[in-house]
Short mmCIF file of C-alpha atoms in Angstrom, two decimals:
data_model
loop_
_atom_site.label_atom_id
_atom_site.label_comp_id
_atom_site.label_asym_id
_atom_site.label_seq_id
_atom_site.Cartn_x
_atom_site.Cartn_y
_atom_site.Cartn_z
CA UNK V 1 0.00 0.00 0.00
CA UNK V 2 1.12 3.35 -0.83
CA UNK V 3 2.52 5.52 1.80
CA UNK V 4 0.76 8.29 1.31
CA UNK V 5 -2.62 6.50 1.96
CA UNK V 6 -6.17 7.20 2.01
CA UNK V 7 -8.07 8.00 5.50
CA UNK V 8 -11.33 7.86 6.70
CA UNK V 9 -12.80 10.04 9.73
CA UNK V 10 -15.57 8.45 11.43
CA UNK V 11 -17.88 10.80 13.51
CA UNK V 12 -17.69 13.82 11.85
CA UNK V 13 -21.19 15.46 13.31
CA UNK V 14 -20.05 15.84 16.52
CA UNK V 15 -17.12 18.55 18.33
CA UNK V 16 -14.18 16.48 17.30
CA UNK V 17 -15.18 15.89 13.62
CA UNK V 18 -15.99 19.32 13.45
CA UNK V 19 -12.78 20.53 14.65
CA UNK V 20 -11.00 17.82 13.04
CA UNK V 21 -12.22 18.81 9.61
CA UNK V 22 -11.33 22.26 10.29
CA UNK V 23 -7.69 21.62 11.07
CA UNK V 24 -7.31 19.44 8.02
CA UNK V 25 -8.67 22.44 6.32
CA UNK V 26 -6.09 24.67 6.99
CA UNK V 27 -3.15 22.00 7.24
CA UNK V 28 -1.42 19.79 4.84
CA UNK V 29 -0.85 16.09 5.85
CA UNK V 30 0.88 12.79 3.88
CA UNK V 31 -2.83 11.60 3.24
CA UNK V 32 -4.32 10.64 0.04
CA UNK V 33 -8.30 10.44 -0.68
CA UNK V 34 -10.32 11.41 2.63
CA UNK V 35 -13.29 10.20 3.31
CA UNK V 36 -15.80 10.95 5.80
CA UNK V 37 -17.97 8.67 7.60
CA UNK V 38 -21.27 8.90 9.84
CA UNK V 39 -24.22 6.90 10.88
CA UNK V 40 -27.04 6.35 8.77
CA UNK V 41 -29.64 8.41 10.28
CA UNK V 42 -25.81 11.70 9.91
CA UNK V 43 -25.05 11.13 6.65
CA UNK V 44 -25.19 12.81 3.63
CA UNK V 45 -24.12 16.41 4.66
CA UNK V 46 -21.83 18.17 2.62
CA UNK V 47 -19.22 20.06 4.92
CA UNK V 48 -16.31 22.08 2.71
CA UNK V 49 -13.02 20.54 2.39
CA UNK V 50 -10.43 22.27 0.71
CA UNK V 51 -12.36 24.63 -1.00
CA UNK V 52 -14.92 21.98 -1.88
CA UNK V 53 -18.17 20.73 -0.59
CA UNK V 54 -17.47 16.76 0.15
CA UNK V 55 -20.08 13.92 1.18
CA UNK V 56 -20.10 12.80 4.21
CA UNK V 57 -20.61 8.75 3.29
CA UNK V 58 -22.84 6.43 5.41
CA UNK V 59 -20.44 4.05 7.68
CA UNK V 60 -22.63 1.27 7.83
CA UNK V 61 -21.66 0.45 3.94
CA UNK V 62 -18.53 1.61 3.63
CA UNK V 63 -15.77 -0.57 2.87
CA UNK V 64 -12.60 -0.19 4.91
CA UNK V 65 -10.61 -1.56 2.70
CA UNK V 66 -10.53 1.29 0.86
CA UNK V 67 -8.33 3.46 3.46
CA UNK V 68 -5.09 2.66 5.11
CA UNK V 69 -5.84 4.58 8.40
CA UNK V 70 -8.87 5.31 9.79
CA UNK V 71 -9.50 8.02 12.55
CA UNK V 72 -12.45 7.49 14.96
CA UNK V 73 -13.84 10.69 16.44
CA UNK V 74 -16.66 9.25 18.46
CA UNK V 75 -16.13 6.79 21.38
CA UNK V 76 -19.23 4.53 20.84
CA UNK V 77 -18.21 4.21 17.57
CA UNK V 78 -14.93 3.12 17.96
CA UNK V 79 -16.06 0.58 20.12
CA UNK V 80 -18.41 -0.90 17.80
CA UNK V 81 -16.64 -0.35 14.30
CA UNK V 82 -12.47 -0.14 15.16
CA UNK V 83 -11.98 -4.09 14.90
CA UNK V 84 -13.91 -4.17 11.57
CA UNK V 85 -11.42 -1.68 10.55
CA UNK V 86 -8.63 -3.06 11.81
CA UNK V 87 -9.72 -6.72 9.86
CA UNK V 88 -9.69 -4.87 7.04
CA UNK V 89 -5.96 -4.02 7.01
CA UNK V 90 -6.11 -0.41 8.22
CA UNK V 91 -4.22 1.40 11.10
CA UNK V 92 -6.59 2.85 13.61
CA UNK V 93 -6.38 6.36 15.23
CA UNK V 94 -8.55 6.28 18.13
CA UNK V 95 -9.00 9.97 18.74
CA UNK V 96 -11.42 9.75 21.20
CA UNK V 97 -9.45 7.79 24.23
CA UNK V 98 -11.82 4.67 23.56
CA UNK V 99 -9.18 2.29 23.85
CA UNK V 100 -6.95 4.50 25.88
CA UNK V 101 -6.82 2.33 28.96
CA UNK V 102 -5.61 -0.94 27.15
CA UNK V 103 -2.17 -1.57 27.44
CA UNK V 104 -1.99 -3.19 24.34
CA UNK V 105 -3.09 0.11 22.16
CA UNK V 106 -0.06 2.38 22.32
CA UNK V 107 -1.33 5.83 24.01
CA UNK V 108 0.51 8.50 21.90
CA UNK V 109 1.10 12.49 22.02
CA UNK V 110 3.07 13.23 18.22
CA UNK V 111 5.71 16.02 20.23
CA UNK V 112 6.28 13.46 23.08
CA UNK V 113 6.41 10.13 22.45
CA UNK V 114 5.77 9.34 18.46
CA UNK V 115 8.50 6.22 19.08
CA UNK V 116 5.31 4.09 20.69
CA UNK V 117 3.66 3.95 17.04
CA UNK V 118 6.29 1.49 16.76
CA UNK V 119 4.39 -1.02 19.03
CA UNK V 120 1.22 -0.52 16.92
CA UNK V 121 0.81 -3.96 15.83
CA UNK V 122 -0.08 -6.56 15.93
CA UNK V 123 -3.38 -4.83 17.57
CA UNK V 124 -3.17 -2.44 14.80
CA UNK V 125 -4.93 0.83 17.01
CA UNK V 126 -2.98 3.76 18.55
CA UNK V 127 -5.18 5.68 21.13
CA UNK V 128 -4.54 9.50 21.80
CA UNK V 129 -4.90 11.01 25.58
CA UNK V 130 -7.64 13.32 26.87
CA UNK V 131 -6.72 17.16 25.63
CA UNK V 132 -5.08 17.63 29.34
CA UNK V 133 -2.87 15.25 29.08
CA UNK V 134 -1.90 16.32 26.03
CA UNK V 135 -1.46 19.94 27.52
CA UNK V 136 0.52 19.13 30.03
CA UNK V 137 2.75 16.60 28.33
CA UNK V 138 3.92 19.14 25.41
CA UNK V 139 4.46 21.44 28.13
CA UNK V 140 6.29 19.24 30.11
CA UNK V 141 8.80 17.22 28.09
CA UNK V 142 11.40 19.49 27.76
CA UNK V 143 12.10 20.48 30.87
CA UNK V 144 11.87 16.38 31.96
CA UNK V 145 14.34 16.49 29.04
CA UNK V 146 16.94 18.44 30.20
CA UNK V 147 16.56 17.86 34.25
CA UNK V 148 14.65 15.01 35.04
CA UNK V 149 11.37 15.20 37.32
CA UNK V 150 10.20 14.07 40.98
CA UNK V 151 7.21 15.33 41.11
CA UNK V 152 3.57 16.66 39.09
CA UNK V 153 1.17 18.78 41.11
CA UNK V 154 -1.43 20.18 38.75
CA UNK V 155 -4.80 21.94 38.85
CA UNK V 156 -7.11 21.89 35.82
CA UNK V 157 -9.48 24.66 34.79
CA UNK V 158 -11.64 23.16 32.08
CA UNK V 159 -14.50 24.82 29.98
CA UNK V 160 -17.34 22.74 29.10
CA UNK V 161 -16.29 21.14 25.89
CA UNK V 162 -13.92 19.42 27.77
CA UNK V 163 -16.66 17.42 29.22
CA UNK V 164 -19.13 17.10 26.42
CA UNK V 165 -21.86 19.41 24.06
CA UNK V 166 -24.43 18.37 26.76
CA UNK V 167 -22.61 20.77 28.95
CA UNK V 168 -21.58 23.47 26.51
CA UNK V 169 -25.84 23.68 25.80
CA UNK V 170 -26.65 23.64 29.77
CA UNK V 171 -24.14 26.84 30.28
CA UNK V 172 -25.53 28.48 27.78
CA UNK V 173 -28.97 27.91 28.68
CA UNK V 174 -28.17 28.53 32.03
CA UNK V 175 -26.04 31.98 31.36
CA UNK V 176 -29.21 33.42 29.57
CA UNK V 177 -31.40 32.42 32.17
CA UNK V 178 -29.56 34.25 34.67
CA UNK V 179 -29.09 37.18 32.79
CA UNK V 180 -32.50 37.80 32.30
CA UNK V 181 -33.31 37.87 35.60
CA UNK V 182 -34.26 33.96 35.52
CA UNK V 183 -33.87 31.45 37.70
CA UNK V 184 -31.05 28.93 36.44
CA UNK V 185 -31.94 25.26 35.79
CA UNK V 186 -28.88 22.71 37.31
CA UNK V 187 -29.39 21.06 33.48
CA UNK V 188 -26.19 18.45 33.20
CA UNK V 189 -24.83 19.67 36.77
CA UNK V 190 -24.78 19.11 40.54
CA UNK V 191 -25.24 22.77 40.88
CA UNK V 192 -24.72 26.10 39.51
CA UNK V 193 -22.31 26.14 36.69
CA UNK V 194 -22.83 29.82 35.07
CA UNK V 195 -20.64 32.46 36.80
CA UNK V 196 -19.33 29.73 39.39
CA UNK V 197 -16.71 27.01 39.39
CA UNK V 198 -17.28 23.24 40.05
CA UNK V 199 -14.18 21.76 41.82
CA UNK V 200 -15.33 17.93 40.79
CA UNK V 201 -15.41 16.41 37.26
CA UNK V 202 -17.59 12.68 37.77
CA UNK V 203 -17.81 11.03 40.55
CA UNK V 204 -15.44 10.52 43.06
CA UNK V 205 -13.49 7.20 44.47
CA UNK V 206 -12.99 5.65 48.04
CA UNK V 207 -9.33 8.11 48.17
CA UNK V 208 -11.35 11.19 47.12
CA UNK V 209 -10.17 11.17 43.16
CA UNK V 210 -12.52 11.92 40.52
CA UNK V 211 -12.14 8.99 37.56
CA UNK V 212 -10.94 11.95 35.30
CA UNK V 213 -8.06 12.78 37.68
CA UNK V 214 -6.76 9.57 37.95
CA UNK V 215 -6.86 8.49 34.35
CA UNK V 216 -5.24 12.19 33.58
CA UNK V 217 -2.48 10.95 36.24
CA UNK V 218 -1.84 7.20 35.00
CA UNK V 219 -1.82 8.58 31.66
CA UNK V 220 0.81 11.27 32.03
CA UNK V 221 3.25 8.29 34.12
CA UNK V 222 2.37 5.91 31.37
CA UNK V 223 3.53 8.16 28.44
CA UNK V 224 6.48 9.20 30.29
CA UNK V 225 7.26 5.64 31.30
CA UNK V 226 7.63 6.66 34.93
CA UNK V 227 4.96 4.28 36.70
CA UNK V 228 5.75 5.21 40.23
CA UNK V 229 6.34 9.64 39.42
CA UNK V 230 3.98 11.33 42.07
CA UNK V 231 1.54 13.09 40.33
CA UNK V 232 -1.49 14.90 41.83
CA UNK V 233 -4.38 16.58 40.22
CA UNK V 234 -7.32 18.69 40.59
CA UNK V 235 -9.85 19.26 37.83
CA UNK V 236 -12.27 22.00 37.44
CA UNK V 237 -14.63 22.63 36.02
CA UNK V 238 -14.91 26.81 34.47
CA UNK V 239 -17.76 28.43 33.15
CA UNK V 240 -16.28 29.05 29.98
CA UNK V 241 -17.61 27.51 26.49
CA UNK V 242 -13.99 26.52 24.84
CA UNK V 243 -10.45 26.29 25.92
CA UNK V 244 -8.47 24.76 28.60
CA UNK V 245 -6.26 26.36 31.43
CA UNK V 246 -3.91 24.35 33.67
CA UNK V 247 -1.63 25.46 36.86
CA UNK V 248 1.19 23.01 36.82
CA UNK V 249 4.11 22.58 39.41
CA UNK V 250 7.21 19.87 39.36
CA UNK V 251 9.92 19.15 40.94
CA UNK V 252 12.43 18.36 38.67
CA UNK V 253 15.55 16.16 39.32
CA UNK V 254 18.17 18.95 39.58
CA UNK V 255 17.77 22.63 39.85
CA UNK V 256 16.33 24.34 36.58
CA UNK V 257 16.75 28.01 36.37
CA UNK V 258 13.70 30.03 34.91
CA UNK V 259 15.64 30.92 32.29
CA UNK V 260 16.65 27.92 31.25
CA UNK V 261 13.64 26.75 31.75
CA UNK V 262 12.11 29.60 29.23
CA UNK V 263 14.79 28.66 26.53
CA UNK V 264 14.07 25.44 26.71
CA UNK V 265 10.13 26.04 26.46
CA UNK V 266 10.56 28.70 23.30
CA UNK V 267 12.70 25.65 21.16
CA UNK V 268 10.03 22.82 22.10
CA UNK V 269 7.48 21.70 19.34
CA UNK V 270 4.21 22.94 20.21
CA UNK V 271 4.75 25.02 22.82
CA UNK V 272 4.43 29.48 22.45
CA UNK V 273 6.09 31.33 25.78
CA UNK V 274 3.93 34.03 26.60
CA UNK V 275 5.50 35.24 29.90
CA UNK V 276 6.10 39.14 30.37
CA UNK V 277 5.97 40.99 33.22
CA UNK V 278 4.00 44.43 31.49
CA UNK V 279 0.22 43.98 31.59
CA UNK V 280 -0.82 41.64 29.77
CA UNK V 281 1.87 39.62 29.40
CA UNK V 282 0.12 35.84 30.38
CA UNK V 283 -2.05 33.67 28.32
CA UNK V 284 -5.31 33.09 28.49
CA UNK V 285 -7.50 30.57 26.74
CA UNK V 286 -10.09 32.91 25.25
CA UNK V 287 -7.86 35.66 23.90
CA UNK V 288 -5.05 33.68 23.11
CA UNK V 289 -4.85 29.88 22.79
CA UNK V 290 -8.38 29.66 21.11
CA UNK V 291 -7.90 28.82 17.17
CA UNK V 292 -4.14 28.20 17.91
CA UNK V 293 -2.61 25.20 17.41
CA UNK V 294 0.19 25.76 20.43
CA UNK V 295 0.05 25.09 23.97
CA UNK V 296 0.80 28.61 25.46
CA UNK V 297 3.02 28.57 28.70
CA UNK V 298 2.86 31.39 31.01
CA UNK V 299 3.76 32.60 34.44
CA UNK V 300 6.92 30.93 34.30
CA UNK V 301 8.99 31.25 37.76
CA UNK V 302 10.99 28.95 40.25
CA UNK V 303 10.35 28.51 44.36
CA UNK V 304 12.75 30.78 45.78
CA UNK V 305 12.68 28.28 48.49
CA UNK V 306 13.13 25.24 46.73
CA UNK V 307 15.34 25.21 43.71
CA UNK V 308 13.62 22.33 41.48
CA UNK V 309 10.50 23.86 42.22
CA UNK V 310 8.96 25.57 39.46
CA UNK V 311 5.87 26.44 38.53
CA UNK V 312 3.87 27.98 35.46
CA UNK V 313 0.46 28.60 33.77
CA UNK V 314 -0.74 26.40 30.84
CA UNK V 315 -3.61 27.37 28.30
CA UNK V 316 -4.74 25.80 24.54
CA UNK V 317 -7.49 25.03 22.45
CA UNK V 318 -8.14 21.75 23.94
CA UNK V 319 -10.64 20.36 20.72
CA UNK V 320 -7.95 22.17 18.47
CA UNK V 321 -4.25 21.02 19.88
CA UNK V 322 -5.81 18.24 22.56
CA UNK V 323 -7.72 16.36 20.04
CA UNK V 324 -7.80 17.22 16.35
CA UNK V 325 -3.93 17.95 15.62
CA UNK V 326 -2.65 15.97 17.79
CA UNK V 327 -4.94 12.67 16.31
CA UNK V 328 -4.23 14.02 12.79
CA UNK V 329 -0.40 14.33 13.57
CA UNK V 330 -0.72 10.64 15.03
CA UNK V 331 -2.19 9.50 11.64
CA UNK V 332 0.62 11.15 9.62
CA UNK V 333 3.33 9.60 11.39
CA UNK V 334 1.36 6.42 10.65
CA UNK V 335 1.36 6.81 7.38
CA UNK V 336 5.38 8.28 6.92
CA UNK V 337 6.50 5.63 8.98
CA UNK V 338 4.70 2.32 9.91
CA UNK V 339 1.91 1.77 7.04
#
C-alpha cells in the first residue's frame, strides 16, 4: 500500500469531527483520498473541504478496505466499528481515548512520544490522551528532558467542551437564564455552573479522586514511562464555552533556572512562551490559545525556596491542539513511517 494512503474520519457530526475537519482544512498532511464517515440516520451532509463541498458517506456500507488509516472521532463508535477496521488491514487512530486504557493500544502524544507507534501492531490501534494530558505533556517534556522530574502537582481549569456538548448547551442555557433575571436550571450539573466554578469532574473514588483525575495521572506516568512519578491533580470545572487552562508545578531532578527553563520552552514543538511581566503579558485561553494550534506557557517562575521547584500557567485550544492535531499528527506519522 502506498505511503501516502487514504483516510477515513468516522464521527464527523459531533465537536471532534468538526474541529478535526477544520484543522485538516487549513493543514497539509501525507494523506491521500479522505473520506468521511457517519451513521445512517448523519449522513449525507456536505461540509467544505479544501475549498470543496465533500459527502459525508454512510459508515454502515462503507468498505474499509478502501483506506489505510482510519480516525475514529466518536467513542461509541470506535467501540463498535475499530476491529472491523482493523480486519480490514487499516491502522486505527482512536482519537477519542476509547481504547486509551488498554495496554496493548499504544497511548501517543506526536511532540512526546511518536516512538510508541512502533508497538502498533499486531493490535493495529494507537489511542490518543484526553486534551489535558496532552497539555501538560507538550508542556512538560522538555524540561523532563533536560533535568529530570520528581514530582507533578497540577490543577485543571476546564470549559465545558472538555466534558461534552451536553454541557456546553446547559451553560448556555443557564447563562441566559440568569441574565435575564431567571432562575437557572442545574441542566447536566450538581449545581450552579454559570458564573461559578465546580471543583469535581464525575464522581469521586474511596481516596477522594474523581475517575478523570486519575486516568489524567496514569496517563501522564504511562507516556512518560515513569509508573511510580507522584503526580497529583485537581480538575475544574470553568464556566467558559472553549479552551483549557492548567496550573502546573514539578519538581524536577536537579535545579532548573527560569531561564533555562524559558529557553528550553521557546525551542520545544508545540509550545508558544507568553510570559512578560508588562500587563498583559500571560495567556489566556479565550484571547489567546483559542484557534491556535500551540500550547501557550505562562507565568513561568521557580520557588525561591526550593530550587527544582517551578511552577507555570498552561492554556490551549483543547478540541484544536488536545484532540484534532494531535490525532491528525498521530495518523501522519502512521502513514510516513509504519503503514
Amino acid at each position: 500500500m502506498s505511503k501516502t494512503g487514504d483516510v477515513a474520519i468516522v464521527g464527523v457530526s459531533g465537536l471532534i469531527g468538526e474541529t478535526l475537519l477544520n484543522v485538516l482544512d487549513e493543514h497539509e498532511f501525507a494523506f491521500g483520498r479522505i473520506h468521511l464517515l457517519d451513521t445512517e440516520d448523519r449522513a449525507g451532509g456536505r461540509p467544505m473541504l479544501k475549498g470543496q463541498s465533500q459527502r459525508v458517506e454512510v459508515l454502515e456500507r462503507f468498505d474499509f478496505a478502501q483506506v489505510a488509516v482510519v480516525l475514529f472521532a466518536d467513542a461509541e463508535l470506535a467501540t463498535g466499528w475499530a476491529a472491523q477496521a482493523v480486519k480490514a488491514g487499516c491502522l486505527v487512530v482512536d482519537a477519542c481515548g476509547a481504547f486509551r486504557g488498554e495496554a496493548d493500544v499504544p497511548l501517543v502524544v506526536a511532540e512526546v512520544n511518536p516512538q510508541a507507534l512502533q508497538s502498533v501492531r499486531p493490535r493495529g490501534m494507537v489511542s490518543c490522551p484526553d486534551a489535558q494530558v496532552v497539555q501538560t505533556l507538550v508542556a512538560l517534556q522538555p524540561l523532563v528532558a533536560e533535568a529530570g522530574l520528581q514530582s507533578v502537582t497540577l490543577a485543571t481549569y476546564q470549559s465545558m467542551s472538555t466534558v461534552g456538548s451536553d454541557e456546553v448547551e446547559a451553560l448556555a442555557l443557564q447563562t441566559g437564564r440568569l441574565l435575564n433575571g431567571q432562575p437557572a436550571e442545574k441542566g447536566a450539573f450538581d449545581k450552579q455552573a454559570a458564573f461559578n466554578l465546580i471543583p469535581r469532574i464525575g464522581e469521586l473514588d474511596d481516596s477522594g479522586n474523581s475517575a478523570v483525575e486519575t486516568q489524567l495521572a496514569d496517563d501522564v506516568r504511562r507516556i512518560l514511562q515513569l509508573p511510580q512519578l507522584p503526580v497529583s491533580v485537581t480538575c475544574v470545572l470553568v464556566p467558559t464555552f472553549f479552551g483549557s487552562a492548567q496550573v502546573m508545578q514539578i519538581r524536577t531532578g536537579e535545579a532548573l533556572p527560569a531561564k533555562r527553563a524559558a529557553t528550553l520552552l521557546r525551542k520545544a514543538p508545540g509550545v508558544k512562551l507568553l510570559d512578560r511581566a508588562s500587563a498583559g503579558g500571560y495567556p489566556t485561553p479565550v484571547a489567546d490559545a483559542t484557534g491556535t494550534d500551540q500550547v501557550w506557557v505562562g507565568r513561568l517562575r521557580q520557588d525561591s525556596l526550593d530550587p527544582v521547584s517551578i511552577s507555570m500557567w498552561l492554556v490551549s485550544d483543547n478540541l484544536r491542539k488536545g484532540v484534532a492535531l494531535n490525532a491528525l499528527a498521530v495518523a501522519d506519522l502512521l502513514i510516513k513511517d509504519h503503514l
